């Protein structure tokens, strides 16, 4: 029981990270009907920017503790948002009227460019970081096994819930959110009604990149080791989470992220850790066979 509870805690914290990345996928798909295959590398960029910021602050001795983490998170979100804006301007906007595969191929190419840019500029070796947030709360003890809720896990869950709450208010209660929902329903009609669709789409990419930056910072704090390739696997799993929950559904993206995190964690704990990715993707295949629109997805009505 205690071991299962510990894996549940680990799976929820990992699933929160996947959920944040998956929201970026589902936002872009909802507004332009395409997948941003460079989004996983935006997550990687956010993690590296946070690492660089923390190293610079520690070398300068300017500040430490929570203030340093908040400052690094804000700078990482801002700079990663610029990467998201650049991806939309370079890989998507010039090809928006082209055939559907063209922007996808362009995004894959940009993903490779970002990977190699970080590999060349930061090196191919893994980048370890000293643990900044230590300790935790003892939840229970059974037969000598201690179930612990680490402070980093509490931070991940708290920050993720806060960010998602702000994002929900943004989408449902603000003019930008109304513009995003209008573009999702009918981009041409939204343009005719006076909505700046180009600006709305660009801001959607920026917000998705900002969420990926938060996920990258949380991943760095939790696991303490990153490299230039973490974006690919995390991106594929987050994309799987978005499809599992229902591509285009924001609650579905978070639910899918939690499920992927739990599946991966429990499989690693009770079965072979080498096949944890196979287990997650197998669940995806089974879901798409029996629920093609995902768990919370809705059937699209074709306009004629």
Short mmCIF file of C-alpha atoms in Angstrom, two decimals:
data_model
loop_
_atom_site.label_atom_id
_atom_site.label_comp_id
_atom_site.label_asym_id
_atom_site.label_seq_id
_atom_site.Cartn_x
_atom_site.Cartn_y
_atom_site.Cartn_z
CA UNK A 1 0.00 0.00 0.00
CA UNK A 2 2.75 2.44 0.96
CA UNK A 3 4.77 1.65 -2.15
CA UNK A 4 1.73 2.16 -4.38
CA UNK A 5 0.97 5.49 -2.68
CA UNK A 6 4.52 6.66 -3.30
CA UNK A 7 4.23 5.78 -6.99
CA UNK A 8 0.90 7.60 -7.14
CA UNK A 9 2.56 10.77 -5.82
CA UNK A 10 5.45 10.39 -8.27
CA UNK A 11 3.07 9.77 -11.17
CA UNK A 12 0.92 12.82 -10.41
CA UNK A 13 3.93 15.15 -10.27
CA UNK A 14 5.31 13.76 -13.55
CA UNK A 15 1.86 13.88 -15.14
CA UNK A 16 1.52 17.55 -14.23
CA UNK A 17 4.64 18.30 -16.26
CA UNK A 18 3.34 16.32 -19.24
CA UNK A 19 -0.01 18.06 -18.89
CA UNK A 20 1.54 21.53 -19.14
CA UNK A 21 3.34 20.58 -22.35
CA UNK A 22 0.23 18.86 -23.73
CA UNK A 23 -1.85 22.02 -23.26
CA UNK A 24 0.49 23.78 -25.69
CA UNK A 25 -0.05 21.06 -28.29
CA UNK A 26 -3.81 21.15 -27.96
CA UNK A 27 -3.97 24.97 -28.05
CA UNK A 28 -2.14 25.16 -31.36
CA UNK A 29 -4.18 22.32 -32.82
CA UNK A 30 -7.42 23.90 -31.67
CA UNK A 31 -6.70 27.26 -33.27
CA UNK A 32 -5.00 26.29 -36.57
CA UNK A 33 -5.74 22.57 -36.83
CA UNK A 34 -2.05 21.57 -36.92
CA UNK A 35 0.43 20.00 -34.54
CA UNK A 36 3.47 22.01 -33.47
CA UNK A 37 6.15 19.33 -33.62
CA UNK A 38 8.77 21.78 -32.34
CA UNK A 39 6.89 22.21 -29.06
CA UNK A 40 8.89 19.54 -27.22
CA UNK A 41 12.09 21.38 -28.06
CA UNK A 42 10.57 24.61 -26.73
CA UNK A 43 10.20 22.72 -23.43
CA UNK A 44 13.89 21.81 -23.67
CA UNK A 45 14.83 25.44 -24.38
CA UNK A 46 12.88 26.54 -21.31
CA UNK A 47 14.74 24.03 -19.13
CA UNK A 48 18.13 25.21 -20.44
CA UNK A 49 17.25 28.88 -19.96
CA UNK A 50 16.30 28.14 -16.35
CA UNK A 51 19.54 26.25 -15.80
CA UNK A 52 21.61 29.09 -17.27
CA UNK A 53 19.74 31.63 -15.14
CA UNK A 54 20.26 29.66 -11.93
CA UNK A 55 23.97 29.18 -12.69
CA UNK A 56 24.44 32.91 -13.40
CA UNK A 57 22.66 33.89 -10.19
CA UNK A 58 24.71 31.45 -8.13
CA UNK A 59 27.97 32.69 -9.70
CA UNK A 60 27.08 36.32 -9.14
CA UNK A 61 25.78 35.73 -5.64
CA UNK A 62 22.99 38.18 -6.32
CA UNK A 63 20.15 36.34 -4.68
CA UNK A 64 19.05 32.89 -3.63
CA UNK A 65 16.08 30.92 -2.41
CA UNK A 66 12.52 31.51 -3.62
CA UNK A 67 13.31 34.94 -5.08
CA UNK A 68 15.90 33.44 -7.41
CA UNK A 69 13.52 30.69 -8.52
CA UNK A 70 10.73 33.17 -9.25
CA UNK A 71 13.07 35.47 -11.19
CA UNK A 72 14.49 32.59 -13.23
CA UNK A 73 11.01 31.25 -13.96
CA UNK A 74 9.78 34.64 -15.18
CA UNK A 75 12.83 35.21 -17.40
CA UNK A 76 12.57 31.69 -18.80
CA UNK A 77 8.87 32.17 -19.56
CA UNK A 78 9.53 35.50 -21.31
CA UNK A 79 12.44 34.27 -23.44
CA UNK A 80 10.77 30.96 -24.30
CA UNK A 81 7.66 32.89 -25.32
CA UNK A 82 9.84 34.67 -27.89
CA UNK A 83 10.89 31.27 -29.24
CA UNK A 84 7.22 30.33 -29.59
CA UNK A 85 6.51 33.58 -31.43
CA UNK A 86 9.47 32.95 -33.76
CA UNK A 87 8.29 29.40 -34.51
CA UNK A 88 4.89 30.70 -35.58
CA UNK A 89 6.39 33.45 -37.74
CA UNK A 90 9.03 31.23 -39.38
CA UNK A 91 7.48 27.77 -39.62
CA UNK A 92 3.72 28.34 -39.77
CA UNK A 93 2.59 31.78 -40.93
CA UNK A 94 4.35 31.76 -44.33
CA UNK A 95 2.93 28.28 -45.05
CA UNK A 96 -0.55 28.74 -43.58
CA UNK A 97 -2.22 28.71 -46.99
CA UNK A 98 -0.13 25.86 -48.33
CA UNK A 99 -0.98 22.16 -48.26
CA UNK A 100 -1.33 20.75 -44.74
CA UNK A 101 1.92 18.79 -44.66
CA UNK A 102 4.11 21.80 -45.45
CA UNK A 103 3.91 23.48 -41.98
CA UNK A 104 4.38 20.11 -40.27
CA UNK A 105 7.54 19.41 -42.24
CA UNK A 106 8.73 22.95 -41.52
CA UNK A 107 8.10 22.47 -37.77
CA UNK A 108 10.00 19.17 -37.75
CA UNK A 109 12.91 20.90 -39.47
CA UNK A 110 12.81 23.71 -36.91
CA UNK A 111 12.79 21.10 -34.14
CA UNK A 112 16.01 19.63 -35.51
CA UNK A 113 17.50 23.13 -35.77
CA UNK A 114 16.69 23.86 -32.10
CA UNK A 115 18.16 20.54 -30.97
CA UNK A 116 21.39 21.11 -32.84
CA UNK A 117 21.57 24.74 -31.75
CA UNK A 118 21.48 23.71 -28.09
CA UNK A 119 23.86 20.80 -28.73
CA UNK A 120 26.42 23.10 -30.33
CA UNK A 121 26.01 26.01 -27.92
CA UNK A 122 25.73 24.02 -24.66
CA UNK A 123 27.46 20.76 -25.53
CA UNK A 124 26.16 17.23 -25.95
CA UNK A 125 26.85 16.07 -22.39
CA UNK A 126 24.11 15.96 -19.80
CA UNK A 127 23.93 19.02 -17.58
CA UNK A 128 23.52 18.13 -13.90
CA UNK A 129 22.41 20.67 -11.32
CA UNK A 130 22.69 20.68 -7.57
CA UNK A 131 19.38 20.08 -5.82
CA UNK A 132 17.90 23.42 -4.81
CA UNK A 133 14.75 22.27 -3.04
CA UNK A 134 15.49 19.52 -0.54
CA UNK A 135 13.40 17.54 1.90
CA UNK A 136 9.74 16.71 2.06
CA UNK A 137 6.83 15.65 4.24
CA UNK A 138 6.45 12.11 5.54
CA UNK A 139 2.98 10.95 4.52
CA UNK A 140 3.02 7.49 6.06
CA UNK A 141 5.31 4.65 7.08
CA UNK A 142 4.66 0.96 6.53
CA UNK A 143 7.07 -1.92 7.26
CA UNK A 144 10.03 0.44 7.21
CA UNK A 145 9.04 2.04 3.88
CA UNK A 146 8.52 5.79 4.16
CA UNK A 147 6.10 7.52 1.81
CA UNK A 148 7.39 11.03 1.21
CA UNK A 149 5.87 13.99 -0.56
CA UNK A 150 8.94 15.96 -1.63
CA UNK A 151 8.88 19.73 -1.54
CA UNK A 152 9.75 19.75 -5.24
CA UNK A 153 6.66 17.63 -5.96
CA UNK A 154 4.54 20.01 -3.90
CA UNK A 155 6.06 22.89 -5.86
CA UNK A 156 5.33 21.19 -9.20
CA UNK A 157 1.71 20.45 -8.28
CA UNK A 158 1.11 23.90 -6.78
CA UNK A 159 2.71 25.86 -9.63
CA UNK A 160 0.99 23.73 -12.28
CA UNK A 161 -2.45 24.17 -10.71
CA UNK A 162 -1.89 27.91 -10.32
CA UNK A 163 -0.71 28.30 -13.92
CA UNK A 164 -3.62 26.25 -15.24
CA UNK A 165 -6.08 28.32 -13.17
CA UNK A 166 -4.68 31.56 -14.60
CA UNK A 167 -4.74 30.07 -18.08
CA UNK A 168 -8.38 28.98 -17.64
CA UNK A 169 -9.37 32.50 -16.61
CA UNK A 170 -7.45 33.86 -19.60
CA UNK A 171 -9.28 31.61 -22.05
CA UNK A 172 -12.77 31.99 -20.58
CA UNK A 173 -12.91 35.54 -19.18
CA UNK A 174 -10.70 37.80 -21.33
CA UNK A 175 -10.99 39.37 -24.81
CA UNK A 176 -7.95 37.37 -25.91
CA UNK A 177 -9.63 34.16 -24.78
CA UNK A 178 -12.79 35.05 -26.70
CA UNK A 179 -10.69 35.78 -29.78
CA UNK A 180 -8.91 32.42 -29.41
CA UNK A 181 -12.21 30.56 -29.12
CA UNK A 182 -13.62 32.45 -32.10
CA UNK A 183 -10.58 31.53 -34.23
CA UNK A 184 -10.95 27.93 -33.12
CA UNK A 185 -14.58 27.80 -34.28
CA UNK A 186 -14.18 29.64 -37.60
CA UNK A 187 -11.01 31.58 -38.35
CA UNK A 188 -12.32 33.21 -41.53
CA UNK A 189 -15.53 34.41 -39.88
CA UNK A 190 -13.54 35.69 -36.89
CA UNK A 191 -11.41 37.73 -39.28
CA UNK A 192 -14.51 39.15 -40.97
CA UNK A 193 -15.84 40.21 -37.55
CA UNK A 194 -12.74 42.30 -36.87
CA UNK A 195 -10.56 39.89 -34.88
CA UNK A 196 -6.86 40.10 -35.66
CA UNK A 197 -6.38 36.40 -36.33
CA UNK A 198 -2.63 36.67 -37.00
CA UNK A 199 -2.07 38.34 -33.63
CA UNK A 200 -4.31 35.82 -31.88
CA UNK A 201 -2.48 32.86 -33.39
CA UNK A 202 0.91 34.36 -32.51
CA UNK A 203 -0.17 34.92 -28.90
CA UNK A 204 -1.44 31.34 -28.76
CA UNK A 205 2.03 30.10 -29.69
CA UNK A 206 3.57 32.44 -27.11
CA UNK A 207 1.26 31.20 -24.34
CA UNK A 208 1.91 27.57 -25.28
CA UNK A 209 5.66 28.20 -25.19
CA UNK A 210 5.33 29.92 -21.80
CA UNK A 211 3.54 26.86 -20.39
CA UNK A 212 6.32 24.66 -21.81
CA UNK A 213 8.89 26.91 -20.09
CA UNK A 214 7.13 26.41 -16.75
CA UNK A 215 7.17 22.65 -17.37
CA UNK A 216 10.88 22.79 -18.27
CA UNK A 217 11.73 24.66 -15.07
CA UNK A 218 9.73 22.21 -12.96
CA UNK A 219 11.42 19.26 -14.70
CA UNK A 220 14.85 20.76 -13.99
CA UNK A 221 14.06 21.30 -10.32
CA UNK A 222 12.65 17.80 -9.90
CA UNK A 223 15.18 15.69 -11.80
CA UNK A 224 18.24 17.96 -11.85
CA UNK A 225 19.63 16.59 -15.14
CA UNK A 226 18.88 17.81 -18.66
CA UNK A 227 20.37 17.49 -22.12
CA UNK A 228 19.61 18.70 -25.62
CA UNK A 229 17.49 15.60 -26.38
CA UNK A 230 14.98 15.72 -23.51
CA UNK A 231 12.55 17.71 -25.63
CA UNK A 232 12.01 14.93 -28.15
CA UNK A 233 10.86 12.23 -25.75
CA UNK A 234 8.95 14.61 -23.49
CA UNK A 235 7.31 16.14 -26.56
CA UNK A 236 6.24 12.76 -27.92
CA UNK A 237 4.77 11.77 -24.55
CA UNK A 238 2.99 15.11 -24.17
CA UNK A 239 1.61 14.75 -27.70
CA UNK A 240 0.44 11.27 -26.71
CA UNK A 241 -1.21 12.81 -23.63
CA UNK A 242 -2.98 15.42 -25.78
CA UNK A 243 -4.30 12.75 -28.15
CA UNK A 244 -5.23 10.44 -25.28
CA UNK A 245 -7.24 13.15 -23.53
CA UNK A 246 -8.77 14.38 -26.78
CA UNK A 247 -6.80 16.66 -29.06
CA UNK A 248 -8.33 20.14 -28.93
CA UNK A 249 -9.65 19.68 -25.38
CA UNK A 250 -7.73 21.61 -22.72
CA UNK A 251 -9.05 19.55 -19.75
CA UNK A 252 -8.36 16.45 -21.85
CA UNK A 253 -4.70 17.49 -22.27
CA UNK A 254 -4.24 17.75 -18.50
CA UNK A 255 -6.08 14.46 -17.93
CA UNK A 256 -4.01 12.75 -20.60
CA UNK A 257 -0.80 14.07 -19.04
CA UNK A 258 -1.78 12.70 -15.65
CA UNK A 259 -2.65 9.31 -17.15
CA UNK A 260 0.63 9.09 -19.08
CA UNK A 261 2.59 10.05 -15.96
CA UNK A 262 0.77 7.46 -13.84
CA UNK A 263 1.11 4.71 -16.44
CA UNK A 264 4.82 5.39 -16.86
CA UNK A 265 5.48 5.53 -13.12
CA UNK A 266 3.49 2.44 -12.12
CA UNK A 267 4.89 0.41 -15.02
CA UNK A 268 8.44 1.37 -14.01
CA UNK A 269 7.71 0.42 -10.39
CA UNK A 270 6.04 -2.95 -10.91
CA UNK A 271 7.32 -4.12 -14.30
CA UNK A 272 10.33 -3.49 -16.51
CA UNK A 273 11.47 0.13 -16.59
CA UNK A 274 12.85 -0.38 -20.11
CA UNK A 275 9.32 -0.86 -21.46
CA UNK A 276 7.61 2.08 -19.72
CA UNK A 277 7.33 4.00 -22.99
CA UNK A 278 5.91 0.97 -24.77
CA UNK A 279 3.22 0.71 -22.08
CA UNK A 280 2.22 4.37 -22.43
CA UNK A 281 2.04 4.23 -26.22
CA UNK A 282 0.15 0.92 -26.13
CA UNK A 283 -2.54 2.54 -24.01
CA UNK A 284 -2.72 5.29 -26.61
CA UNK A 285 -3.22 2.79 -29.41
CA UNK A 286 -5.99 1.00 -27.52
CA UNK A 287 -7.69 4.30 -26.72
CA UNK A 288 -7.64 5.41 -30.35
CA UNK A 289 -9.07 2.07 -31.46
CA UNK A 290 -12.06 2.26 -29.13
CA UNK A 291 -12.28 6.06 -28.59
CA UNK A 292 -10.89 7.73 -31.74
CA UNK A 293 -11.56 11.25 -30.42
CA UNK A 294 -9.81 10.57 -27.09
CA UNK A 295 -11.27 10.51 -23.62
CA UNK A 296 -12.72 14.04 -23.60
CA UNK A 297 -12.61 14.86 -27.30
CA UNK A 298 -15.74 15.72 -29.22
CA UNK A 299 -16.74 14.62 -32.67
CA UNK A 300 -16.08 17.32 -35.23
CA UNK A 301 -18.99 18.45 -37.38
CA UNK A 302 -17.96 19.14 -40.94
CA UNK A 303 -19.25 22.48 -42.27
CA UNK A 304 -20.84 22.30 -45.72
#
